Amino acid sequence: MWKTILRRLVLMVPQIIILSILVFLLADLMPGDALTGLIDPTISAEQIEAMRERLGLNKPVHERYLDWAGNIIRGDFGRSWNHKMPVTQIIGIRIWPTLWLSLLTVIISYSIALPMGLYAGRYQNTTFDRFVNLYNFITYSVPVFVLGLLFLWAFGYSLGWFPTRGTISAGVTPGTFEAALSRFYHMILPAFTMGVLSTTGTVQYLRTSVIDAKTQDYVRTARSKGVPMDKIYSRHIFRNSILPIAQGMGYTITGLISGSVITETIFTYQGMGQLFITSINTRDFTVMTALVLLFGTMTLLGTLLSDIIMIFVDPRIRIN
């Protein structure tokens, strides 16, 4: 298994190289550059051109890519034009709020989806099953920005149950228990928004898997031997139905980290998603390209993590 994992990691190298080329070219095709809109209008055109020459912005695109890629190999992602600090330092600050938000989202999502999908499949065509189908239809149809704004208005502004912006309350001392509670309190509403919308696929997969499993031969055999139905569902049907969900768990975790852009923007949550939108608006190309490359790499790692999880969940699967 370890040889296969190492081989998969080696195969990711050309994929990341291709991804880096596409990311750099797409960023280069954007109108303007890092100095556009950020220069004092009293500065002459000659001075602006001299700054571009000094920063290497006038080099051919292939030379700029080689310089950029070479710096990344050395662990240098450049310096942010907007924040005036190294990109690695900015991402290091913003990645932890996004990681904790994604973890809480996964917990909420599976806490809702697993019981709904399993019991909807068991009690097929009942009132509860019809409610689950309606729930799936709504969560599949509603965009994240609509549900986010609705929750923000209802639970933030109208009821005042949760904060409406930021990651921590003002005046709280960082590193204290009060700060940890404040961060968790700020995570609940955006995590619940993403968690509700990410349950649709899991609920539907589980419901369908349970319905299919009820017709399998091993279930008929267990029934003929007099095994109680609760034990059949808990030890056979439910366990086998969860396998497809476990296979996609790794991709779900890494996908949430890169897919929280809209939610973090709506709730002004200071994570990597909001940083990505800010970098686009301010033409902060060093931050933008680093984040896209990071998101793409995490997606590749997510597929590998899903395969590893599947090996431990289902002992019948072995990677040779």
Coordinates of N, CA and C in Angstrom, one line a residue, residues 72-269:
I72 N 8.8 29.1 -6.1 CA 7.8 28.2 -5.4 C 8.6 26.9 -5.0
I73 N 9.4 26.4 -5.8 CA 10.2 25.2 -5.5 C 11.1 25.5 -4.2
R74 N 11.6 26.7 -4.1 CA 12.4 27.0 -2.9 C 11.5 27.4 -1.8
G75 N 10.2 27.4 -1.9 CA 9.3 27.7 -0.8 C 8.9 29.1 -0.7
D76 N 9.2 29.9 -1.7 CA 9.0 31.4 -1.7 C 7.8 31.6 -2.7
F77 N 6.6 31.9 -2.2 CA 5.5 32.2 -3.0 C 5.4 33.7 -3.4
G78 N 6.4 34.5 -3.0 CA 6.4 35.9 -3.4 C 5.8 36.7 -2.2
R79 N 5.6 38.0 -2.5 CA 5.2 39.0 -1.5 C 3.9 39.6 -2.0
S80 N 2.9 39.7 -1.1 CA 1.7 40.3 -1.4 C 1.8 41.8 -1.7
W81 N 1.2 42.2 -2.8 CA 1.2 43.7 -3.2 C 0.3 44.4 -2.2
N82 N -0.8 43.8 -1.8 CA -1.8 44.5 -1.1 C -1.5 44.5 0.4
H83 N -1.1 43.3 1.0 CA -0.8 43.2 2.4 C 0.6 43.6 2.8
K84 N 1.5 43.7 1.8 CA 2.9 44.1 2.1 C 3.6 43.1 3.0
M85 N 3.3 41.8 2.8 CA 4.0 40.8 3.6 C 4.1 39.5 2.8
P86 N 4.9 38.5 3.1 CA 5.1 37.3 2.4 C 3.7 36.5 2.3
V87 N 3.6 35.9 1.1 CA 2.3 35.2 0.8 C 2.2 34.0 1.8
T88 N 3.3 33.3 2.0 CA 3.2 32.2 3.0 C 2.8 32.6 4.4
Q89 N 3.1 33.8 4.8 CA 2.7 34.2 6.1 C 1.2 34.6 6.1
I90 N 0.7 35.1 5.0 CA -0.7 35.5 4.9 C -1.5 34.2 5.0
I91 N -1.1 33.2 4.1 CA -1.9 32.0 4.0 C -1.8 31.2 5.4
G92 N -0.6 31.3 6.0 CA -0.5 30.6 7.3 C -1.4 31.2 8.4
I93 N -1.8 32.5 8.2 CA -2.7 33.1 9.2 C -4.1 32.7 8.8
R94 N -4.5 32.7 7.5 CA -5.8 32.5 7.1 C -6.2 31.1 7.0
I95 N -5.3 30.1 6.9 CA -5.6 28.8 6.7 C -6.3 28.1 7.9
W96 N -5.9 28.5 9.1 CA -6.5 27.9 10.3 C -8.0 28.2 10.5
P97 N -8.5 29.4 10.3 CA -9.9 29.6 10.3 C -10.7 28.8 9.3
T98 N -10.1 28.7 8.1 CA -10.8 27.9 7.1 C -10.8 26.4 7.4
L99 N -9.7 25.9 8.0 CA -9.6 24.5 8.4 C -10.6 24.1 9.5
W100 N -10.7 25.0 10.5 CA -11.7 24.7 11.6 C -13.1 24.9 11.1
L101 N -13.3 25.8 10.2 CA -14.7 26.0 9.6 C -15.0 24.7 8.8
S102 N -14.1 24.2 8.0 CA -14.4 23.0 7.2 C -14.6 21.8 8.1
L103 N -13.8 21.7 9.2 CA -14.0 20.5 10.1 C -15.4 20.6 10.7
L104 N -15.8 21.7 11.2 CA -17.2 21.9 11.8 C -18.2 21.6 10.7
T105 N -18.0 22.0 9.5 CA -19.0 21.8 8.4 C -19.2 20.3 8.2
V106 N -18.0 19.6 8.2 CA -18.1 18.1 7.9 C -18.9 17.4 9.1
I107 N -18.6 17.8 10.3 CA -19.3 17.3 11.4 C -20.8 17.5 11.3
I108 N -21.2 18.8 11.0 CA -22.7 19.1 10.9 C -23.3 18.4 9.7
S109 N -22.6 18.3 8.6 CA -23.1 17.7 7.4 C -23.4 16.2 7.7
Y110 N -22.4 15.5 8.2 CA -22.7 14.0 8.4 C -23.6 13.7 9.6
S111 N -23.7 14.6 10.5 CA -24.6 14.5 11.6 C -26.0 14.6 11.1
I112 N -26.3 15.4 10.1 CA -27.6 15.5 9.5 C -27.9 14.4 8.5
A113 N -26.9 14.2 7.6 CA -27.1 13.3 6.4 C -27.2 11.8 6.8
L114 N -26.3 11.4 7.7 CA -26.3 9.9 7.9 C -27.6 9.4 8.5
P115 N -28.1 9.9 9.6 CA -29.4 9.4 10.0 C -30.6 9.6 9.0
M116 N -30.6 10.7 8.3 CA -31.7 11.0 7.4 C -31.6 10.0 6.2
G117 N -30.4 9.8 5.7 CA -30.3 8.9 4.5 C -30.6 7.4 4.9
L118 N -30.0 7.0 6.0 CA -30.2 5.6 6.5 C -31.7 5.3 6.8
Y119 N -32.3 6.1 7.5 CA -33.7 5.8 7.9 C -34.7 6.1 6.8
A120 N -34.4 7.0 5.9 CA -35.3 7.2 4.8 C -35.2 6.0 3.9
G121 N -34.1 5.3 3.8 CA -34.0 4.1 3.0 C -34.7 2.9 3.7
R122 N -34.6 2.9 5.0 CA -35.2 1.8 5.7 C -36.7 1.9 5.7
Y123 N -37.2 3.1 5.9 CA -38.7 3.3 6.0 C -39.1 4.0 4.7
Q124 N -38.9 3.3 3.6 CA -39.2 3.8 2.2 C -40.7 4.1 2.1
N125 N -41.0 5.2 1.4 CA -42.4 5.5 1.0 C -43.2 5.9 2.3
T126 N -42.6 6.2 3.4 CA -43.3 6.7 4.5 C -43.3 8.3 4.5
T127 N -44.0 8.8 5.5 CA -44.0 10.3 5.6 C -42.6 10.9 5.8
F128 N -41.8 10.2 6.6 CA -40.4 10.6 6.8 C -39.6 10.6 5.5
D129 N -39.8 9.5 4.7 CA -39.1 9.4 3.5 C -39.5 10.5 2.5
R130 N -40.8 10.9 2.5 CA -41.2 12.0 1.6 C -40.7 13.3 2.1
F131 N -40.6 13.5 3.4 CA -40.0 14.7 4.0 C -38.5 14.8 3.5
V132 N -37.8 13.7 3.6 CA -36.4 13.7 3.2 C -36.2 14.0 1.7
N133 N -37.1 13.5 0.9 CA -37.1 13.8 -0.6 C -37.3 15.3 -0.8
L134 N -38.3 15.9 -0.1 CA -38.5 17.3 -0.2 C -37.3 18.1 0.3
Y135 N -36.7 17.7 1.4 CA -35.5 18.3 1.9 C -34.4 18.3 0.9
N136 N -34.2 17.2 0.2 CA -33.1 17.1 -0.8 C -33.4 18.0 -2.0
F137 N -34.7 18.1 -2.3 CA -35.0 19.0 -3.5 C -34.7 20.4 -3.1
I138 N -35.0 20.8 -1.9 CA -34.8 22.2 -1.5 C -33.3 22.5 -1.4
T139 N -32.6 21.7 -0.7 CA -31.1 21.9 -0.5 C -30.4 21.8 -1.8
Y140 N -30.9 21.0 -2.8 CA -30.2 20.9 -4.1 C -30.5 22.1 -4.9
S141 N -31.6 22.8 -4.7 CA -32.1 23.9 -5.6 C -31.6 25.2 -5.1
V142 N -31.4 25.4 -3.8 CA -31.1 26.7 -3.2 C -29.6 27.0 -3.3
P143 N -29.2 28.1 -4.0 CA -27.8 28.4 -4.0 C -27.2 28.8 -2.6
V144 N -25.9 28.6 -2.5 CA -25.3 28.9 -1.2 C -25.5 30.3 -0.8
F145 N -25.4 31.3 -1.7 CA -25.5 32.7 -1.3 C -26.9 33.1 -0.9
V146 N -27.9 32.4 -1.4 CA -29.3 32.6 -1.0 C -29.5 32.1 0.4
L147 N -29.1 30.9 0.7 CA -29.3 30.3 2.0 C -28.4 31.1 3.0
G148 N -27.2 31.5 2.6 CA -26.4 32.2 3.5 C -26.9 33.6 3.9
L149 N -27.5 34.3 2.9 CA -28.1 35.6 3.2 C -29.3 35.4 4.1
L150 N -30.1 34.3 3.8 CA -31.3 34.1 4.6 C -31.0 33.8 6.0
F151 N -30.0 32.9 6.3 CA -29.6 32.6 7.6 C -29.0 33.9 8.3
L152 N -28.2 34.6 7.5 CA -27.6 35.8 8.1 C -28.7 36.8 8.6
W153 N -29.7 37.0 7.8 CA -30.8 37.9 8.1 C -31.6 37.3 9.3
A154 N -32.0 36.0 9.3 CA -32.8 35.4 10.3 C -32.1 35.3 11.6
F155 N -31.0 34.6 11.6 CA -30.3 34.3 12.9 C -29.3 35.3 13.3
G156 N -28.9 36.1 12.4 CA -27.9 37.2 12.8 C -28.5 38.5 13.1
Y157 N -29.3 39.1 12.1 CA -29.8 40.4 12.3 C -31.2 40.4 13.1
S158 N -32.1 39.5 12.7 CA -33.4 39.5 13.3 C -33.4 38.9 14.7
L159 N -32.9 37.7 14.8 CA -32.9 37.1 16.2 C -31.7 37.4 17.0
G160 N -30.6 37.8 16.4 CA -29.4 38.1 17.1 C -28.7 37.0 17.8
W161 N -29.0 35.8 17.3 CA -28.4 34.6 18.0 C -26.9 34.4 17.7
F162 N -26.5 34.8 16.5 CA -25.1 34.6 16.1 C -24.5 35.9 15.6
P163 N -23.2 36.1 15.6 CA -22.5 37.3 15.0 C -22.7 37.2 13.5
T164 N -22.6 38.4 12.9 CA -22.9 38.5 11.5 C -21.6 38.7 10.6
R165 N -20.5 38.9 11.3 CA -19.2 39.1 10.5 C -18.0 38.8 11.4
G166 N -16.9 38.5 10.7 CA -15.6 38.3 11.4 C -15.4 36.9 11.9
T167 N -14.3 36.7 12.5 CA -13.9 35.4 13.1 C -13.8 35.4 14.6
I168 N -13.7 36.6 15.2 CA -13.6 36.7 16.6 C -14.1 38.1 17.1
S169 N -14.6 38.1 18.2 CA -15.2 39.4 18.7 C -14.2 40.4 19.1
A170 N -14.5 41.6 19.0 CA -13.6 42.7 19.2 C -13.3 42.8 20.7
G171 N -12.0 43.0 21.1 CA -11.6 43.2 22.5 C -11.3 41.9 23.2
V172 N -11.4 40.7 22.5 CA -11.0 39.5 23.1 C -9.5 39.2 22.9
T173 N -8.9 38.8 24.0 CA -7.5 38.5 24.0 C -7.2 37.2 23.3
P174 N -6.3 37.3 22.2 CA -6.0 36.0 21.5 C -5.3 35.0 22.3
G175 N -5.5 33.7 22.1 CA -4.9 32.7 22.8 C -5.5 32.3 24.1
T176 N -6.6 32.9 24.5 CA -7.3 32.6 25.7 C -8.5 31.7 25.4
F177 N -9.1 31.1 26.5 CA -10.3 30.2 26.3 C -11.4 31.0 25.8
E178 N -11.5 32.3 26.2 CA -12.6 33.2 25.7 C -12.5 33.4 24.2
A179 N -11.2 33.5 23.7 CA -11.0 33.7 22.3 C -11.4 32.4 21.5
A180 N -11.1 31.2 22.1 CA -11.5 30.0 21.4 C -13.0 29.9 21.3
L181 N -13.7 30.2 22.4 CA -15.2 30.2 22.4 C -15.7 31.2 21.4
S182 N -15.1 32.4 21.3 CA -15.6 33.4 20.3 C -15.4 32.9 18.9
R183 N -14.3 32.3 18.6 CA -14.0 31.8 17.3 C -15.0 30.7 16.9
F184 N -15.3 29.8 17.9 CA -16.3 28.8 17.6 C -17.7 29.4 17.4
Y185 N -18.0 30.4 18.2 CA -19.3 31.1 18.1 C -19.5 31.7 16.7
H186 N -18.4 32.3 16.2 CA -18.5 32.9 14.8 C -18.5 31.9 13.7
M187 N -18.1 30.6 14.0 CA -18.1 29.6 13.0 C -19.4 28.9 12.8
I188 N -20.3 29.0 13.8 CA -21.5 28.1 13.8 C -22.4 28.4 12.6
L189 N -22.7 29.7 12.3 CA -23.6 30.0 11.3 C -23.1 29.7 9.9
P190 N -21.9 30.2 9.5 CA -21.4 29.8 8.2 C -21.2 28.3 8.0
A191 N -20.8 27.6 9.1 CA -20.6 26.1 9.0 C -21.9 25.4 8.8
F192 N -23.0 25.9 9.5 CA -24.3 25.3 9.4 C -24.8 25.6 8.0
T193 N -24.5 26.7 7.4 CA -25.0 27.0 6.0 C -24.4 26.0 5.0
M194 N -23.1 25.8 5.1 CA -22.4 24.9 4.2 C -22.8 23.5 4.5
G195 N -22.9 23.2 5.8 CA -23.3 21.8 6.2 C -24.6 21.3 5.7
V196 N -25.6 22.2 5.7 CA -26.9 21.9 5.3 C -26.9 21.6 3.8
L197 N -26.2 22.5 3.0 CA -26.2 22.3 1.6 C -25.4 21.2 1.1
S198 N -24.4 20.7 1.9 CA -23.6 19.6 1.5 C -24.1 18.2 1.9
T199 N -25.3 18.2 2.4 CA -25.9 16.9 2.8 C -26.7 16.2 1.7
T200 N -27.0 17.0 0.6 CA -27.9 16.5 -0.4 C -27.4 15.2 -1.0
G201 N -26.1 15.2 -1.5 CA -25.6 14.0 -2.1 C -25.4 12.8 -1.2
T202 N -25.0 13.1 0.0 CA -24.9 12.0 1.0 C -26.2 11.4 1.4
V203 N -27.2 12.2 1.6 CA -28.5 11.6 1.9 C -29.1 10.8 0.8
Q204 N -28.9 11.2 -0.5 CA -29.5 10.5 -1.6 C -28.7 9.2 -1.8
Y205 N -27.4 9.2 -1.7 CA -26.6 8.0 -1.9 C -26.9 7.0 -0.8
L206 N -27.1 7.4 0.4 CA -27.4 6.5 1.5 C -28.8 5.9 1.3
R207 N -29.7 6.7 1.0 CA -31.1 6.2 0.8 C -31.1 5.2 -0.3
T208 N -30.5 5.5 -1.4 CA -30.5 4.5 -2.5 C -29.8 3.3 -2.2
S209 N -28.6 3.4 -1.5 CA -27.9 2.2 -1.1 C -28.6 1.3 -0.2
V210 N -29.3 1.9 0.8 CA -30.1 1.1 1.7 C -31.2 0.3 1.0
I211 N -31.9 1.0 0.1 CA -33.0 0.4 -0.7 C -32.5 -0.7 -1.5
D212 N -31.3 -0.5 -2.1 CA -30.8 -1.6 -3.0 C -30.3 -2.8 -2.1
A213 N -29.7 -2.5 -0.9 CA -29.2 -3.5 -0.1 C -30.3 -4.4 0.5
K214 N -31.5 -3.9 0.7 CA -32.6 -4.7 1.2 C -33.0 -5.8 0.3
T215 N -32.6 -5.8 -0.9 CA -33.0 -6.8 -1.9 C -31.9 -7.8 -2.2
Q216 N -30.7 -7.7 -1.5 CA -29.6 -8.5 -1.7 C -29.8 -9.9 -1.1
D217 N -29.0 -10.9 -1.6 CA -29.2 -12.2 -1.1 C -28.8 -12.4 0.3
Y218 N -27.7 -11.7 0.7 CA -27.3 -11.9 2.1 C -28.3 -11.4 3.1
V219 N -29.2 -10.4 2.7 CA -30.2 -10.0 3.6 C -31.3 -11.1 3.7
R220 N -31.7 -11.7 2.5 CA -32.7 -12.7 2.5 C -32.2 -13.9 3.4
T221 N -30.9 -14.2 3.3 CA -30.3 -15.3 4.0 C -30.4 -15.0 5.5
A222 N -30.1 -13.8 5.9 CA -30.1 -13.5 7.3 C -31.6 -13.5 7.8
R223 N -32.5 -13.1 7.0 CA -33.9 -13.2 7.4 C -34.4 -14.6 7.6
S224 N -34.0 -15.5 6.7 CA -34.4 -16.9 6.7 C -33.8 -17.6 8.0
K225 N -32.7 -17.1 8.5 CA -32.1 -17.7 9.7 C -32.7 -17.1 10.9
G226 N -33.6 -16.1 10.8 CA -34.3 -15.6 12.0 C -33.5 -14.4 12.7
V227 N -32.6 -13.8 12.0 CA -31.8 -12.7 12.5 C -32.8 -11.5 12.7
P228 N -32.8 -10.9 13.8 CA -33.7 -9.7 14.0 C -33.4 -8.6 13.0
M229 N -34.5 -7.9 12.6 CA -34.3 -6.9 11.6 C -33.4 -5.7 12.0
D230 N -33.4 -5.4 13.3 CA -32.6 -4.3 13.8 C -31.1 -4.7 13.6
K231 N -30.8 -6.0 13.9 CA -29.4 -6.4 13.7 C -29.0 -6.5 12.2
I232 N -30.0 -6.9 11.4 CA -29.7 -6.9 9.9 C -29.3 -5.6 9.4
Y233 N -30.1 -4.6 9.9 CA -29.8 -3.2 9.4 C -28.5 -2.7 9.9
S234 N -28.3 -2.9 11.2 CA -27.1 -2.3 11.9 C -25.8 -2.9 11.4
R235 N -25.8 -4.3 11.3 CA -24.6 -5.0 11.0 C -24.4 -5.3 9.5
H236 N -25.4 -5.2 8.7 CA -25.2 -5.6 7.3 C -25.6 -4.5 6.4
I237 N -26.8 -4.0 6.4 CA -27.3 -3.1 5.4 C -26.6 -1.7 5.6
F238 N -26.7 -1.2 6.9 CA -26.1 0.1 7.1 C -24.6 0.2 6.9
R239 N -23.9 -0.9 7.3 CA -22.5 -0.9 7.2 C -22.1 -0.9 5.7
N240 N -22.7 -1.7 4.9 CA -22.4 -1.7 3.5 C -22.8 -0.5 2.7
S241 N -23.9 0.2 3.2 CA -24.4 1.4 2.5 C -23.5 2.6 2.8
I242 N -22.8 2.6 3.8 CA -21.9 3.7 4.2 C -20.6 3.7 3.3
L243 N -20.3 2.6 2.7 CA -19.0 2.5 2.0 C -18.8 3.5 0.9
P244 N -19.8 3.8 0.0 CA -19.6 4.8 -1.0 C -19.4 6.2 -0.4
I245 N -20.0 6.5 0.8 CA -19.8 7.8 1.5 C -18.4 7.9 2.0
A246 N -17.9 6.8 2.6 CA -16.5 6.8 3.1 C -15.5 7.0 2.0
Q247 N -15.8 6.5 0.8 CA -14.9 6.7 -0.4 C -14.7 8.1 -0.7
G248 N -15.8 8.9 -0.6 CA -15.7 10.3 -1.0 C -15.4 11.3 0.1
M249 N -15.1 10.7 1.3 CA -14.9 11.6 2.5 C -13.7 12.4 2.4
G250 N -12.6 11.9 1.8 CA -11.4 12.7 1.7 C -11.6 13.8 0.8
Y251 N -12.2 13.6 -0.4 CA -12.5 14.7 -1.3 C -13.4 15.7 -0.7
T252 N -14.4 15.3 0.1 CA -15.3 16.2 0.7 C -14.6 17.1 1.7
I253 N -13.7 16.6 2.5 CA -13.0 17.4 3.4 C -12.1 18.5 2.7
T254 N -11.3 18.0 1.8 CA -10.4 19.0 1.0 C -11.2 19.9 0.1
G255 N -12.4 19.4 -0.4 CA -13.2 20.3 -1.2 C -13.8 21.4 -0.5
L256 N -14.2 21.2 0.8 CA -14.8 22.2 1.6 C -13.8 23.3 1.9
I257 N -12.5 23.0 2.0 CA -11.5 24.0 2.3 C -11.4 25.0 1.1
S258 N -11.5 24.5 -0.1 CA -11.4 25.3 -1.3 C -12.7 25.8 -1.8
G259 N -13.8 25.3 -1.2 CA -15.1 25.7 -1.7 C -15.9 26.6 -0.8
S260 N -15.2 27.2 0.2 CA -15.9 28.1 1.1 C -15.8 29.5 0.7
V261 N -15.5 29.8 -0.5 CA -15.2 31.2 -1.0 C -16.5 32.0 -0.8
I262 N -17.6 31.6 -1.3 CA -18.8 32.4 -1.3 C -19.3 32.5 0.2
T263 N -19.3 31.4 0.9 CA -19.8 31.5 2.3 C -18.9 32.5 3.2
E264 N -17.6 32.4 3.0 CA -16.7 33.3 3.8 C -16.9 34.7 3.4
T265 N -17.2 35.0 2.1 CA -17.5 36.3 1.7 C -18.8 36.9 2.2
I266 N -19.8 36.0 2.3 CA -21.1 36.5 2.8 C -21.0 36.8 4.3
F267 N -20.3 36.0 5.0 CA -20.2 36.2 6.5 C -19.0 37.0 6.9
T268 N -18.3 37.5 5.9 CA -17.0 38.3 6.2 C -16.1 37.5 7.1
Y269 N -16.1 36.2 6.8 CA -15.2 35.3 7.6 C -13.8 35.3 7.1

